[in-house]
Amino acid sequence: MNILITAGGTREYIDGVRYIGNCSSGQTGAQLADHLDALGHQVTWLGARCAIEPGSPVAKAHYETFDELSQQLQSLLSEQCFDLVFQAAAVSDFKVAAVVLDGEKYEAGRGVKLPTADEVELQLTKQPKLVSAIKDWSANPDITVVAFKLTNSNDSKIRQLAVDKLLNQSAAIDWVAHNDLNEFCANEHGFCLHQLDQEVTSCADVMAMADAVLARLEVAA
């Protein structure tokens, strides 16, 4: 199979030295790429510039911001015929549109150097869901999309609502690989693999999750 993996987290710049980011290290995507490469699949890893990279000699591309990730995804998906995408990147829901310093509004962005101020207000705008556009951008109309969902709640109902929100985009997403911050242990964490109207599969780690996806695809074929 020809497989695309996104990994790491986006940065949304306030100015040239400040940004909004997240805690994603890219470890999950790196492990996934190494595992799938070892199984003999053709793998492309699209990761954040600061992310942990695969040790195996897979094809690599990089991004930093939401816009760069979007552009790279569109380019790769339209130019190559991928069979499967693991969208493991932690993508910012918001972009910094402007910054208000002591009541005065300034443009935001990597090319800006903001002055110091006593009061700072960030104006954010919501960004589109990249995972929902993957099939539209893909040269392969039969591409399979696995979305990742990380929650932070001990409430099982809240977790399920978050997963269902993605699964209900059934035309855009085939599976959701879910885990929760409260269940992380050191550098290891399991996943629950969800598919619409199917029984949930518990997986010990990301490699087991990938194996479960591949096994189901082989059965479907």
mmCIF file with all atom_site columns, C-alpha atoms in Angstrom:
data_model
loop_
_atom_site.group_PDB
_atom_site.id
_atom_site.type_symbol
_atom_site.label_atom_id
_atom_site.label_alt_id
_atom_site.label_comp_id
_atom_site.label_asym_id
_atom_site.label_entity_id
_atom_site.label_seq_id
_atom_site.pdbx_PDB_ins_code
_atom_site.Cartn_x
_atom_site.Cartn_y
_atom_site.Cartn_z
_atom_site.occupancy
_atom_site.B_iso_or_equiv
_atom_site.pdbx_formal_charge
_atom_site.auth_seq_id
_atom_site.auth_comp_id
_atom_site.auth_asym_id
_atom_site.auth_atom_id
_atom_site.pdbx_PDB_model_num
ATOM 1   C CA . MET A 1 1   ? 0.000   0.000  0.000  1.00 0.00 ? 1   MET A CA 1
ATOM 2   C CA . ASN A 1 2   ? 0.966   3.610  -0.555 1.00 0.00 ? 2   ASN A CA 1
ATOM 3   C CA . ILE A 1 3   ? 0.431   5.298  2.839  1.00 0.00 ? 3   ILE A CA 1
ATOM 4   C CA . LEU A 1 4   ? 0.582   8.937  3.948  1.00 0.00 ? 4   LEU A CA 1
ATOM 5   C CA . ILE A 1 5   ? 1.126   9.823  7.610  1.00 0.00 ? 5   ILE A CA 1
ATOM 6   C CA . THR A 1 6   ? 0.883   13.308 9.110  1.00 0.00 ? 6   THR A CA 1
ATOM 7   C CA . ALA A 1 7   ? 2.589   13.940 12.454 1.00 0.00 ? 7   ALA A CA 1
ATOM 8   C CA . GLY A 1 8   ? 3.497   16.606 15.004 1.00 0.00 ? 8   GLY A CA 1
ATOM 9   C CA . GLY A 1 9   ? 1.725   19.852 15.788 1.00 0.00 ? 9   GLY A CA 1
ATOM 10  C CA . THR A 1 10  ? 1.097   23.093 13.940 1.00 0.00 ? 10  THR A CA 1
ATOM 11  C CA . ARG A 1 11  ? 2.313   26.513 15.073 1.00 0.00 ? 11  ARG A CA 1
ATOM 12  C CA . GLU A 1 12  ? 0.196   29.609 14.583 1.00 0.00 ? 12  GLU A CA 1
ATOM 13  C CA . TYR A 1 13  ? 2.386   32.712 14.793 1.00 0.00 ? 13  TYR A CA 1
ATOM 14  C CA . ILE A 1 14  ? 1.518   35.757 16.855 1.00 0.00 ? 14  ILE A CA 1
ATOM 15  C CA . ASP A 1 15  ? 4.632   37.528 15.604 1.00 0.00 ? 15  ASP A CA 1
ATOM 16  C CA . GLY A 1 16  ? 8.109   36.499 14.492 1.00 0.00 ? 16  GLY A CA 1
ATOM 17  C CA . VAL A 1 17  ? 9.095   34.968 17.832 1.00 0.00 ? 17  VAL A CA 1
ATOM 18  C CA . ARG A 1 18  ? 5.797   34.016 19.482 1.00 0.00 ? 18  ARG A CA 1
ATOM 19  C CA . TYR A 1 19  ? 3.261   31.403 18.484 1.00 0.00 ? 19  TYR A CA 1
ATOM 20  C CA . ILE A 1 20  ? 0.352   29.258 19.652 1.00 0.00 ? 20  ILE A CA 1
ATOM 21  C CA . GLY A 1 21  ? 1.252   25.581 19.601 1.00 0.00 ? 21  GLY A CA 1
ATOM 22  C CA . ASN A 1 22  ? 0.422   22.280 21.253 1.00 0.00 ? 22  ASN A CA 1
ATOM 23  C CA . CYS A 1 23  ? 2.190   19.467 23.070 1.00 0.00 ? 23  CYS A CA 1
ATOM 24  C CA . SER A 1 24  ? 2.355   16.999 20.174 1.00 0.00 ? 24  SER A CA 1
ATOM 25  C CA . SER A 1 25  ? 5.856   15.514 19.831 1.00 0.00 ? 25  SER A CA 1
ATOM 26  C CA . GLY A 1 26  ? 5.181   13.525 16.668 1.00 0.00 ? 26  GLY A CA 1
ATOM 27  C CA . GLN A 1 27  ? 6.174   10.262 18.359 1.00 0.00 ? 27  GLN A CA 1
ATOM 28  C CA . THR A 1 28  ? 2.994   8.454  17.299 1.00 0.00 ? 28  THR A CA 1
ATOM 29  C CA . GLY A 1 29  ? 3.517   9.353  13.641 1.00 0.00 ? 29  GLY A CA 1
ATOM 30  C CA . ALA A 1 30  ? 7.182   8.338  13.758 1.00 0.00 ? 30  ALA A CA 1
ATOM 31  C CA . GLN A 1 31  ? 6.360   4.949  15.287 1.00 0.00 ? 31  GLN A CA 1
ATOM 32  C CA . LEU A 1 32  ? 3.609   4.430  12.753 1.00 0.00 ? 32  LEU A CA 1
ATOM 33  C CA . ALA A 1 33  ? 5.908   5.244  9.824  1.00 0.00 ? 33  ALA A CA 1
ATOM 34  C CA . ASP A 1 34  ? 8.657   2.914  11.052 1.00 0.00 ? 34  ASP A CA 1
ATOM 35  C CA . HIS A 1 35  ? 6.184   0.071  11.629 1.00 0.00 ? 35  HIS A CA 1
ATOM 36  C CA . LEU A 1 36  ? 4.485   0.365  8.235  1.00 0.00 ? 36  LEU A CA 1
ATOM 37  C CA . ASP A 1 37  ? 7.812   0.683  6.436  1.00 0.00 ? 37  ASP A CA 1
ATOM 38  C CA . ALA A 1 38  ? 9.028   -2.504 8.158  1.00 0.00 ? 38  ALA A CA 1
ATOM 39  C CA . LEU A 1 39  ? 5.890   -4.275 6.875  1.00 0.00 ? 39  LEU A CA 1
ATOM 40  C CA . GLY A 1 40  ? 6.910   -3.375 3.323  1.00 0.00 ? 40  GLY A CA 1
ATOM 41  C CA . HIS A 1 41  ? 4.496   -0.545 2.587  1.00 0.00 ? 41  HIS A CA 1
ATOM 42  C CA . GLN A 1 42  ? 5.426   2.608  0.680  1.00 0.00 ? 42  GLN A CA 1
ATOM 43  C CA . VAL A 1 43  ? 5.307   5.366  3.294  1.00 0.00 ? 43  VAL A CA 1
ATOM 44  C CA . THR A 1 44  ? 5.372   9.151  3.104  1.00 0.00 ? 44  THR A CA 1
ATOM 45  C CA . TRP A 1 45  ? 5.772   11.017 6.414  1.00 0.00 ? 45  TRP A CA 1
ATOM 46  C CA . LEU A 1 46  ? 4.554   14.625 6.515  1.00 0.00 ? 46  LEU A CA 1
ATOM 47  C CA . GLY A 1 47  ? 5.715   16.035 9.827  1.00 0.00 ? 47  GLY A CA 1
ATOM 48  C CA . ALA A 1 48  ? 6.207   19.246 11.755 1.00 0.00 ? 48  ALA A CA 1
ATOM 49  C CA . ARG A 1 49  ? 9.734   20.648 11.570 1.00 0.00 ? 49  ARG A CA 1
ATOM 50  C CA . CYS A 1 50  ? 10.221  20.099 15.307 1.00 0.00 ? 50  CYS A CA 1
ATOM 51  C CA . ALA A 1 51  ? 8.603   16.634 15.403 1.00 0.00 ? 51  ALA A CA 1
ATOM 52  C CA . ILE A 1 52  ? 10.289  13.327 16.186 1.00 0.00 ? 52  ILE A CA 1
ATOM 53  C CA . GLU A 1 53  ? 11.140  11.805 12.801 1.00 0.00 ? 53  GLU A CA 1
ATOM 54  C CA . PRO A 1 54  ? 10.998  8.173  11.670 1.00 0.00 ? 54  PRO A CA 1
ATOM 55  C CA . GLY A 1 55  ? 14.252  6.263  11.817 1.00 0.00 ? 55  GLY A CA 1
ATOM 56  C CA . SER A 1 56  ? 13.453  4.305  8.671  1.00 0.00 ? 56  SER A CA 1
ATOM 57  C CA . PRO A 1 57  ? 14.236  5.688  5.186  1.00 0.00 ? 57  PRO A CA 1
ATOM 58  C CA . VAL A 1 58  ? 10.682  6.742  4.287  1.00 0.00 ? 58  VAL A CA 1
ATOM 59  C CA . ALA A 1 59  ? 9.870   9.711  2.078  1.00 0.00 ? 59  ALA A CA 1
ATOM 60  C CA . LYS A 1 60  ? 9.664   12.880 4.179  1.00 0.00 ? 60  LYS A CA 1
ATOM 61  C CA . ALA A 1 61  ? 8.116   16.328 3.861  1.00 0.00 ? 61  ALA A CA 1
ATOM 62  C CA . HIS A 1 62  ? 7.779   19.071 6.470  1.00 0.00 ? 62  HIS A CA 1
ATOM 63  C CA . TYR A 1 63  ? 5.418   21.815 7.576  1.00 0.00 ? 63  TYR A CA 1
ATOM 64  C CA . GLU A 1 64  ? 5.196   24.341 10.394 1.00 0.00 ? 64  GLU A CA 1
ATOM 65  C CA . THR A 1 65  ? 1.905   26.228 10.200 1.00 0.00 ? 65  THR A CA 1
ATOM 66  C CA . PHE A 1 66  ? -1.666  25.192 9.379  1.00 0.00 ? 66  PHE A CA 1
ATOM 67  C CA . ASP A 1 67  ? -1.373  26.824 5.951  1.00 0.00 ? 67  ASP A CA 1
ATOM 68  C CA . GLU A 1 68  ? 1.850   24.945 5.166  1.00 0.00 ? 68  GLU A CA 1
ATOM 69  C CA . LEU A 1 69  ? 0.315   21.633 6.254  1.00 0.00 ? 69  LEU A CA 1
ATOM 70  C CA . SER A 1 70  ? -2.745  22.323 4.112  1.00 0.00 ? 70  SER A CA 1
ATOM 71  C CA . GLN A 1 71  ? -0.617  23.142 1.073  1.00 0.00 ? 71  GLN A CA 1
ATOM 72  C CA . GLN A 1 72  ? 1.593   20.076 1.507  1.00 0.00 ? 72  GLN A CA 1
ATOM 73  C CA . LEU A 1 73  ? -1.421  17.798 1.929  1.00 0.00 ? 73  LEU A CA 1
ATOM 74  C CA . GLN A 1 74  ? -3.099  19.107 -1.200 1.00 0.00 ? 74  GLN A CA 1
ATOM 75  C CA . SER A 1 75  ? 0.114   18.754 -3.191 1.00 0.00 ? 75  SER A CA 1
ATOM 76  C CA . LEU A 1 76  ? 0.954   15.223 -2.048 1.00 0.00 ? 76  LEU A CA 1
ATOM 77  C CA . LEU A 1 77  ? -2.595  13.905 -2.331 1.00 0.00 ? 77  LEU A CA 1
ATOM 78  C CA . SER A 1 78  ? -3.123  15.303 -5.829 1.00 0.00 ? 78  SER A CA 1
ATOM 79  C CA . GLU A 1 79  ? 0.275   14.194 -7.175 1.00 0.00 ? 79  GLU A CA 1
ATOM 80  C CA . GLN A 1 80  ? 0.396   10.667 -5.736 1.00 0.00 ? 80  GLN A CA 1
ATOM 81  C CA . CYS A 1 81  ? -2.155  7.889  -5.507 1.00 0.00 ? 81  CYS A CA 1
ATOM 82  C CA . PHE A 1 82  ? -2.319  7.075  -1.799 1.00 0.00 ? 82  PHE A CA 1
ATOM 83  C CA . ASP A 1 83  ? -4.375  4.139  -0.571 1.00 0.00 ? 83  ASP A CA 1
ATOM 84  C CA . LEU A 1 84  ? -4.463  5.128  3.098  1.00 0.00 ? 84  LEU A CA 1
ATOM 85  C CA . VAL A 1 85  ? -3.946  8.260  5.198  1.00 0.00 ? 85  VAL A CA 1
ATOM 86  C CA . PHE A 1 86  ? -3.264  8.358  8.924  1.00 0.00 ? 86  PHE A CA 1
ATOM 87  C CA . GLN A 1 87  ? -4.047  11.971 9.909  1.00 0.00 ? 87  GLN A CA 1
ATOM 88  C CA . ALA A 1 88  ? -2.139  11.997 13.213 1.00 0.00 ? 88  ALA A CA 1
ATOM 89  C CA . ALA A 1 89  ? -1.036  15.647 13.140 1.00 0.00 ? 89  ALA A CA 1
ATOM 90  C CA . ALA A 1 90  ? -2.353  17.861 15.938 1.00 0.00 ? 90  ALA A CA 1
ATOM 91  C CA . VAL A 1 91  ? -3.846  20.730 13.961 1.00 0.00 ? 91  VAL A CA 1
ATOM 92  C CA . SER A 1 92  ? -4.676  24.079 15.534 1.00 0.00 ? 92  SER A CA 1
ATOM 93  C CA . ASP A 1 93  ? -8.389  24.886 15.535 1.00 0.00 ? 93  ASP A CA 1
ATOM 94  C CA . PHE A 1 94  ? -7.644  28.616 15.505 1.00 0.00 ? 94  PHE A CA 1
ATOM 95  C CA . LYS A 1 95  ? -5.414  31.118 13.728 1.00 0.00 ? 95  LYS A CA 1
ATOM 96  C CA . VAL A 1 96  ? -4.207  34.409 15.204 1.00 0.00 ? 96  VAL A CA 1
ATOM 97  C CA . ALA A 1 97  ? -5.948  37.062 13.119 1.00 0.00 ? 97  ALA A CA 1
ATOM 98  C CA . ALA A 1 98  ? -4.764  40.141 15.015 1.00 0.00 ? 98  ALA A CA 1
ATOM 99  C CA . VAL A 1 99  ? -3.216  41.293 18.284 1.00 0.00 ? 99  VAL A CA 1
ATOM 100 C CA . VAL A 1 100 ? -4.450  44.189 20.427 1.00 0.00 ? 100 VAL A CA 1
ATOM 101 C CA . LEU A 1 101 ? -1.712  45.803 22.530 1.00 0.00 ? 101 LEU A CA 1
ATOM 102 C CA . ASP A 1 102 ? -2.831  48.362 25.117 1.00 0.00 ? 102 ASP A CA 1
ATOM 103 C CA . GLY A 1 103 ? -5.950  48.987 23.032 1.00 0.00 ? 103 GLY A CA 1
ATOM 104 C CA . GLU A 1 104 ? -4.145  49.335 19.680 1.00 0.00 ? 104 GLU A CA 1
ATOM 105 C CA . LYS A 1 105 ? -4.689  46.665 17.026 1.00 0.00 ? 105 LYS A CA 1
ATOM 106 C CA . TYR A 1 106 ? -1.719  45.107 15.193 1.00 0.00 ? 106 TYR A CA 1
ATOM 107 C CA . GLU A 1 107 ? -1.392  42.635 12.365 1.00 0.00 ? 107 GLU A CA 1
ATOM 108 C CA . ALA A 1 108 ? -0.304  39.120 13.413 1.00 0.00 ? 108 ALA A CA 1
ATOM 109 C CA . GLY A 1 109 ? 2.075   36.789 11.637 1.00 0.00 ? 109 GLY A CA 1
ATOM 110 C CA . ARG A 1 110 ? 5.586   35.417 11.365 1.00 0.00 ? 110 ARG A CA 1
ATOM 111 C CA . GLY A 1 111 ? 6.861   38.517 9.590  1.00 0.00 ? 111 GLY A CA 1
ATOM 112 C CA . VAL A 1 112 ? 5.719   40.889 12.366 1.00 0.00 ? 112 VAL A CA 1
ATOM 113 C CA . LYS A 1 113 ? 7.680   42.115 15.431 1.00 0.00 ? 113 LYS A CA 1
ATOM 114 C CA . LEU A 1 114 ? 5.283   43.373 18.069 1.00 0.00 ? 114 LEU A CA 1
ATOM 115 C CA . PRO A 1 115 ? 6.225   46.000 20.689 1.00 0.00 ? 115 PRO A CA 1
ATOM 116 C CA . THR A 1 116 ? 5.966   45.312 24.411 1.00 0.00 ? 116 THR A CA 1
ATOM 117 C CA . ALA A 1 117 ? 2.689   46.087 26.164 1.00 0.00 ? 117 ALA A CA 1
ATOM 118 C CA . ASP A 1 118 ? 0.988   45.803 29.532 1.00 0.00 ? 118 ASP A CA 1
ATOM 119 C CA . GLU A 1 119 ? -2.230  44.318 28.156 1.00 0.00 ? 119 GLU A CA 1
ATOM 120 C CA . VAL A 1 120 ? -2.369  41.852 25.269 1.00 0.00 ? 120 VAL A CA 1
ATOM 121 C CA . GLU A 1 121 ? -5.466  40.512 23.534 1.00 0.00 ? 121 GLU A CA 1
ATOM 122 C CA . LEU A 1 122 ? -5.352  37.877 20.810 1.00 0.00 ? 122 LEU A CA 1
ATOM 123 C CA . GLN A 1 123 ? -8.087  37.809 18.194 1.00 0.00 ? 123 GLN A CA 1
ATOM 124 C CA . LEU A 1 124 ? -8.541  34.277 16.844 1.00 0.00 ? 124 LEU A CA 1
ATOM 125 C CA . THR A 1 125 ? -10.401 32.935 13.828 1.00 0.00 ? 125 THR A CA 1
ATOM 126 C CA . LYS A 1 126 ? -11.538 29.325 13.394 1.00 0.00 ? 126 LYS A CA 1
ATOM 127 C CA . GLN A 1 127 ? -9.790  27.234 10.776 1.00 0.00 ? 127 GLN A CA 1
ATOM 128 C CA . PRO A 1 128 ? -11.365 24.490 8.630  1.00 0.00 ? 128 PRO A CA 1
ATOM 129 C CA . LYS A 1 129 ? -10.951 20.795 9.457  1.00 0.00 ? 129 LYS A CA 1
ATOM 130 C CA . LEU A 1 130 ? -8.186  19.488 7.195  1.00 0.00 ? 130 LEU A CA 1
ATOM 131 C CA . VAL A 1 131 ? -9.135  15.844 7.697  1.00 0.00 ? 131 VAL A CA 1
ATOM 132 C CA . SER A 1 132 ? -12.533 16.555 6.149  1.00 0.00 ? 132 SER A CA 1
ATOM 133 C CA . ALA A 1 133 ? -10.887 17.689 2.887  1.00 0.00 ? 133 ALA A CA 1
ATOM 134 C CA . ILE A 1 134 ? -8.508  14.770 2.347  1.00 0.00 ? 134 ILE A CA 1
ATOM 135 C CA . LYS A 1 135 ? -10.819 12.743 0.103  1.00 0.00 ? 135 LYS A CA 1
ATOM 136 C CA . ASP A 1 136 ? -11.682 15.809 -1.977 1.00 0.00 ? 136 ASP A CA 1
ATOM 137 C CA . TRP A 1 137 ? -7.979  16.498 -2.571 1.00 0.00 ? 137 TRP A CA 1
ATOM 138 C CA . SER A 1 138 ? -7.050  12.872 -3.260 1.00 0.00 ? 138 SER A CA 1
ATOM 139 C CA . ALA A 1 139 ? -6.195  11.577 -6.732 1.00 0.00 ? 139 ALA A CA 1
ATOM 140 C CA . ASN A 1 140 ? -7.502  8.217  -5.502 1.00 0.00 ? 140 ASN A CA 1
ATOM 141 C CA . PRO A 1 141 ? -11.295 8.418  -4.972 1.00 0.00 ? 141 PRO A CA 1
ATOM 142 C CA . ASP A 1 142 ? -11.175 5.210  -2.904 1.00 0.00 ? 142 ASP A CA 1
ATOM 143 C CA . ILE A 1 143 ? -8.627  6.477  -0.369 1.00 0.00 ? 143 ILE A CA 1
ATOM 144 C CA . THR A 1 144 ? -9.154  5.375  3.260  1.00 0.00 ? 144 THR A CA 1
ATOM 145 C CA . VAL A 1 145 ? -8.854  8.034  5.971  1.00 0.00 ? 145 VAL A CA 1
ATOM 146 C CA . VAL A 1 146 ? -8.026  7.366  9.623  1.00 0.00 ? 146 VAL A CA 1
ATOM 147 C CA . ALA A 1 147 ? -8.535  10.419 11.833 1.00 0.00 ? 147 ALA A CA 1
ATOM 148 C CA . PHE A 1 148 ? -6.999  10.711 15.310 1.00 0.00 ? 148 PHE A CA 1
ATOM 149 C CA . LYS A 1 149 ? -8.848  12.118 18.306 1.00 0.00 ? 149 LYS A CA 1
ATOM 150 C CA . LEU A 1 150 ? -7.194  12.955 21.619 1.00 0.00 ? 150 LEU A CA 1
ATOM 151 C CA . THR A 1 151 ? -9.520  13.808 24.497 1.00 0.00 ? 151 THR A CA 1
ATOM 152 C CA . ASN A 1 152 ? -8.836  14.942 28.052 1.00 0.00 ? 152 ASN A CA 1
ATOM 153 C CA . SER A 1 153 ? -11.735 13.720 30.172 1.00 0.00 ? 153 SER A CA 1
ATOM 154 C CA . ASN A 1 154 ? -12.549 10.917 32.574 1.00 0.00 ? 154 ASN A CA 1
ATOM 155 C CA . ASP A 1 155 ? -16.171 11.095 31.429 1.00 0.00 ? 155 ASP A CA 1
ATOM 156 C CA . SER A 1 156 ? -16.866 8.312  28.910 1.00 0.00 ? 156 SER A CA 1
ATOM 157 C CA . LYS A 1 157 ? -19.845 10.206 27.485 1.00 0.00 ? 157 LYS A CA 1
ATOM 158 C CA . ILE A 1 158 ? -17.711 13.244 26.677 1.00 0.00 ? 158 ILE A CA 1
ATOM 159 C CA . ARG A 1 159 ? -15.132 11.002 25.005 1.00 0.00 ? 159 ARG A CA 1
ATOM 160 C CA . GLN A 1 160 ? -17.759 9.263  22.901 1.00 0.00 ? 160 GLN A CA 1
ATOM 161 C CA . LEU A 1 161 ? -19.344 12.547 21.822 1.00 0.00 ? 161 LEU A CA 1
ATOM 162 C CA . ALA A 1 162 ? -15.965 13.728 20.549 1.00 0.00 ? 162 ALA A CA 1
ATOM 163 C CA . VAL A 1 163 ? -15.465 10.521 18.586 1.00 0.00 ? 163 VAL A CA 1
ATOM 164 C CA . ASP A 1 164 ? -19.022 10.553 17.220 1.00 0.00 ? 164 ASP A CA 1
ATOM 165 C CA . LYS A 1 165 ? -18.554 14.105 15.967 1.00 0.00 ? 165 LYS A CA 1
ATOM 166 C CA . LEU A 1 166 ? -15.813 12.822 13.663 1.00 0.00 ? 166 LEU A CA 1
ATOM 167 C CA . LEU A 1 167 ? -17.516 9.557  12.743 1.00 0.00 ? 167 LEU A CA 1
ATOM 168 C CA . ASN A 1 168 ? -20.626 11.412 11.640 1.00 0.00 ? 168 ASN A CA 1
ATOM 169 C CA . GLN A 1 169 ? -18.491 12.833 8.830  1.00 0.00 ? 169 GLN A CA 1
ATOM 170 C CA . SER A 1 170 ? -18.761 9.365  7.288  1.00 0.00 ? 170 SER A CA 1
ATOM 171 C CA . ALA A 1 171 ? -18.192 10.635 3.765  1.00 0.00 ? 171 ALA A CA 1
ATOM 172 C CA . ALA A 1 172 ? -14.820 12.104 4.784  1.00 0.00 ? 172 ALA A CA 1
ATOM 173 C CA . ILE A 1 173 ? -13.541 9.778  7.534  1.00 0.00 ? 173 ILE A CA 1
ATOM 174 C CA . ASP A 1 174 ? -13.492 5.971  7.657  1.00 0.00 ? 174 ASP A CA 1
ATOM 175 C CA . TRP A 1 175 ? -12.020 5.327  11.109 1.00 0.00 ? 175 TRP A CA 1
ATOM 176 C CA . VAL A 1 176 ? -11.249 7.279  14.255 1.00 0.00 ? 176 VAL A CA 1
ATOM 177 C CA . ALA A 1 177 ? -8.286  6.264  16.410 1.00 0.00 ? 177 ALA A CA 1
ATOM 178 C CA . HIS A 1 178 ? -9.063  7.625  19.866 1.00 0.00 ? 178 HIS A CA 1
ATOM 179 C CA . ASN A 1 179 ? -7.103  7.920  23.087 1.00 0.00 ? 179 ASN A CA 1
ATOM 180 C CA . ASP A 1 180 ? -7.284  10.087 26.197 1.00 0.00 ? 180 ASP A CA 1
ATOM 181 C CA . LEU A 1 181 ? -4.601  12.009 28.068 1.00 0.00 ? 181 LEU A CA 1
ATOM 182 C CA . ASN A 1 182 ? -5.719  10.472 31.351 1.00 0.00 ? 182 ASN A CA 1
ATOM 183 C CA . GLU A 1 183 ? -4.694  7.033  30.123 1.00 0.00 ? 183 GLU A CA 1
ATOM 184 C CA . PHE A 1 184 ? -1.202  7.900  28.914 1.00 0.00 ? 184 PHE A CA 1
ATOM 185 C CA . CYS A 1 185 ? 1.555   5.949  30.645 1.00 0.00 ? 185 CYS A CA 1
ATOM 186 C CA . ALA A 1 186 ? 5.159   7.144  30.164 1.00 0.00 ? 186 ALA A CA 1
ATOM 187 C CA . ASN A 1 187 ? 5.798   6.967  26.397 1.00 0.00 ? 187 ASN A CA 1
ATOM 188 C CA . GLU A 1 188 ? 3.204   4.269  25.734 1.00 0.00 ? 188 GLU A CA 1
ATOM 189 C CA . HIS A 1 189 ? -0.532  4.625  25.177 1.00 0.00 ? 189 HIS A CA 1
ATOM 190 C CA . GLY A 1 190 ? -3.239  2.551  23.621 1.00 0.00 ? 190 GLY A CA 1
ATOM 191 C CA . PHE A 1 191 ? -5.952  3.398  21.120 1.00 0.00 ? 191 PHE A CA 1
ATOM 192 C CA . CYS A 1 192 ? -9.593  2.554  20.593 1.00 0.00 ? 192 CYS A CA 1
ATOM 193 C CA . LEU A 1 193 ? -10.389 2.141  16.913 1.00 0.00 ? 193 LEU A CA 1
ATOM 194 C CA . HIS A 1 194 ? -13.889 3.289  15.994 1.00 0.00 ? 194 HIS A CA 1
ATOM 195 C CA . GLN A 1 195 ? -15.838 2.735  12.797 1.00 0.00 ? 195 GLN A CA 1
ATOM 196 C CA . LEU A 1 196 ? -19.424 3.784  12.155 1.00 0.00 ? 196 LEU A CA 1
ATOM 197 C CA . ASP A 1 197 ? -21.890 1.077  13.234 1.00 0.00 ? 197 ASP A CA 1
ATOM 198 C CA . GLN A 1 198 ? -19.049 -1.332 14.102 1.00 0.00 ? 198 GLN A CA 1
ATOM 199 C CA . GLU A 1 199 ? -17.734 -2.736 17.369 1.00 0.00 ? 199 GLU A CA 1
ATOM 200 C CA . VAL A 1 200 ? -14.896 -0.756 18.935 1.00 0.00 ? 200 VAL A CA 1
ATOM 201 C CA . THR A 1 201 ? -11.452 -2.400 18.757 1.00 0.00 ? 201 THR A CA 1
ATOM 202 C CA . SER A 1 202 ? -9.036  -1.854 21.664 1.00 0.00 ? 202 SER A CA 1
ATOM 203 C CA . CYS A 1 203 ? -5.393  -1.664 20.571 1.00 0.00 ? 203 CYS A CA 1
ATOM 204 C CA . ALA A 1 204 ? -2.379  -1.802 22.877 1.00 0.00 ? 204 ALA A CA 1
ATOM 205 C CA . ASP A 1 205 ? -0.416  0.773  20.879 1.00 0.00 ? 205 ASP A CA 1
ATOM 206 C CA . VAL A 1 206 ? -0.297  2.597  17.570 1.00 0.00 ? 206 VAL A CA 1
ATOM 207 C CA . MET A 1 207 ? 1.308   -0.375 15.802 1.00 0.00 ? 207 MET A CA 1
ATOM 208 C CA . ALA A 1 208 ? -1.547  -2.657 16.853 1.00 0.00 ? 208 ALA A CA 1
ATOM 209 C CA . MET A 1 209 ? -4.006  -0.010 15.708 1.00 0.00 ? 209 MET A CA 1
ATOM 210 C CA . ALA A 1 210 ? -2.361  0.143  12.272 1.00 0.00 ? 210 ALA A CA 1
ATOM 211 C CA . ASP A 1 211 ? -2.411  -3.660 12.040 1.00 0.00 ? 211 ASP A CA 1
ATOM 212 C CA . ALA A 1 212 ? -6.132  -3.671 12.821 1.00 0.00 ? 212 ALA A CA 1
ATOM 213 C CA . VAL A 1 213 ? -6.832  -1.141 10.053 1.00 0.00 ? 213 VAL A CA 1
ATOM 214 C CA . LEU A 1 214 ? -4.750  -3.094 7.530  1.00 0.00 ? 214 LEU A CA 1
ATOM 215 C CA . ALA A 1 215 ? -6.426  -6.380 8.464  1.00 0.00 ? 215 ALA A CA 1
ATOM 216 C CA . ARG A 1 216 ? -9.910  -4.919 7.938  1.00 0.00 ? 216 ARG A CA 1
ATOM 217 C CA . LEU A 1 217 ? -8.893  -3.418 4.602  1.00 0.00 ? 217 LEU A CA 1
ATOM 218 C CA . GLU A 1 218 ? -7.547  -6.788 3.449  1.00 0.00 ? 218 GLU A CA 1
ATOM 219 C CA . VAL A 1 219 ? -10.839 -8.463 4.399  1.00 0.00 ? 219 VAL A CA 1
ATOM 220 C CA . ALA A 1 220 ? -12.824 -5.778 2.564  1.00 0.00 ? 220 ALA A CA 1
ATOM 221 C CA . ALA A 1 221 ? -10.698 -6.235 -0.548 1.00 0.00 ? 221 ALA A CA 1
#
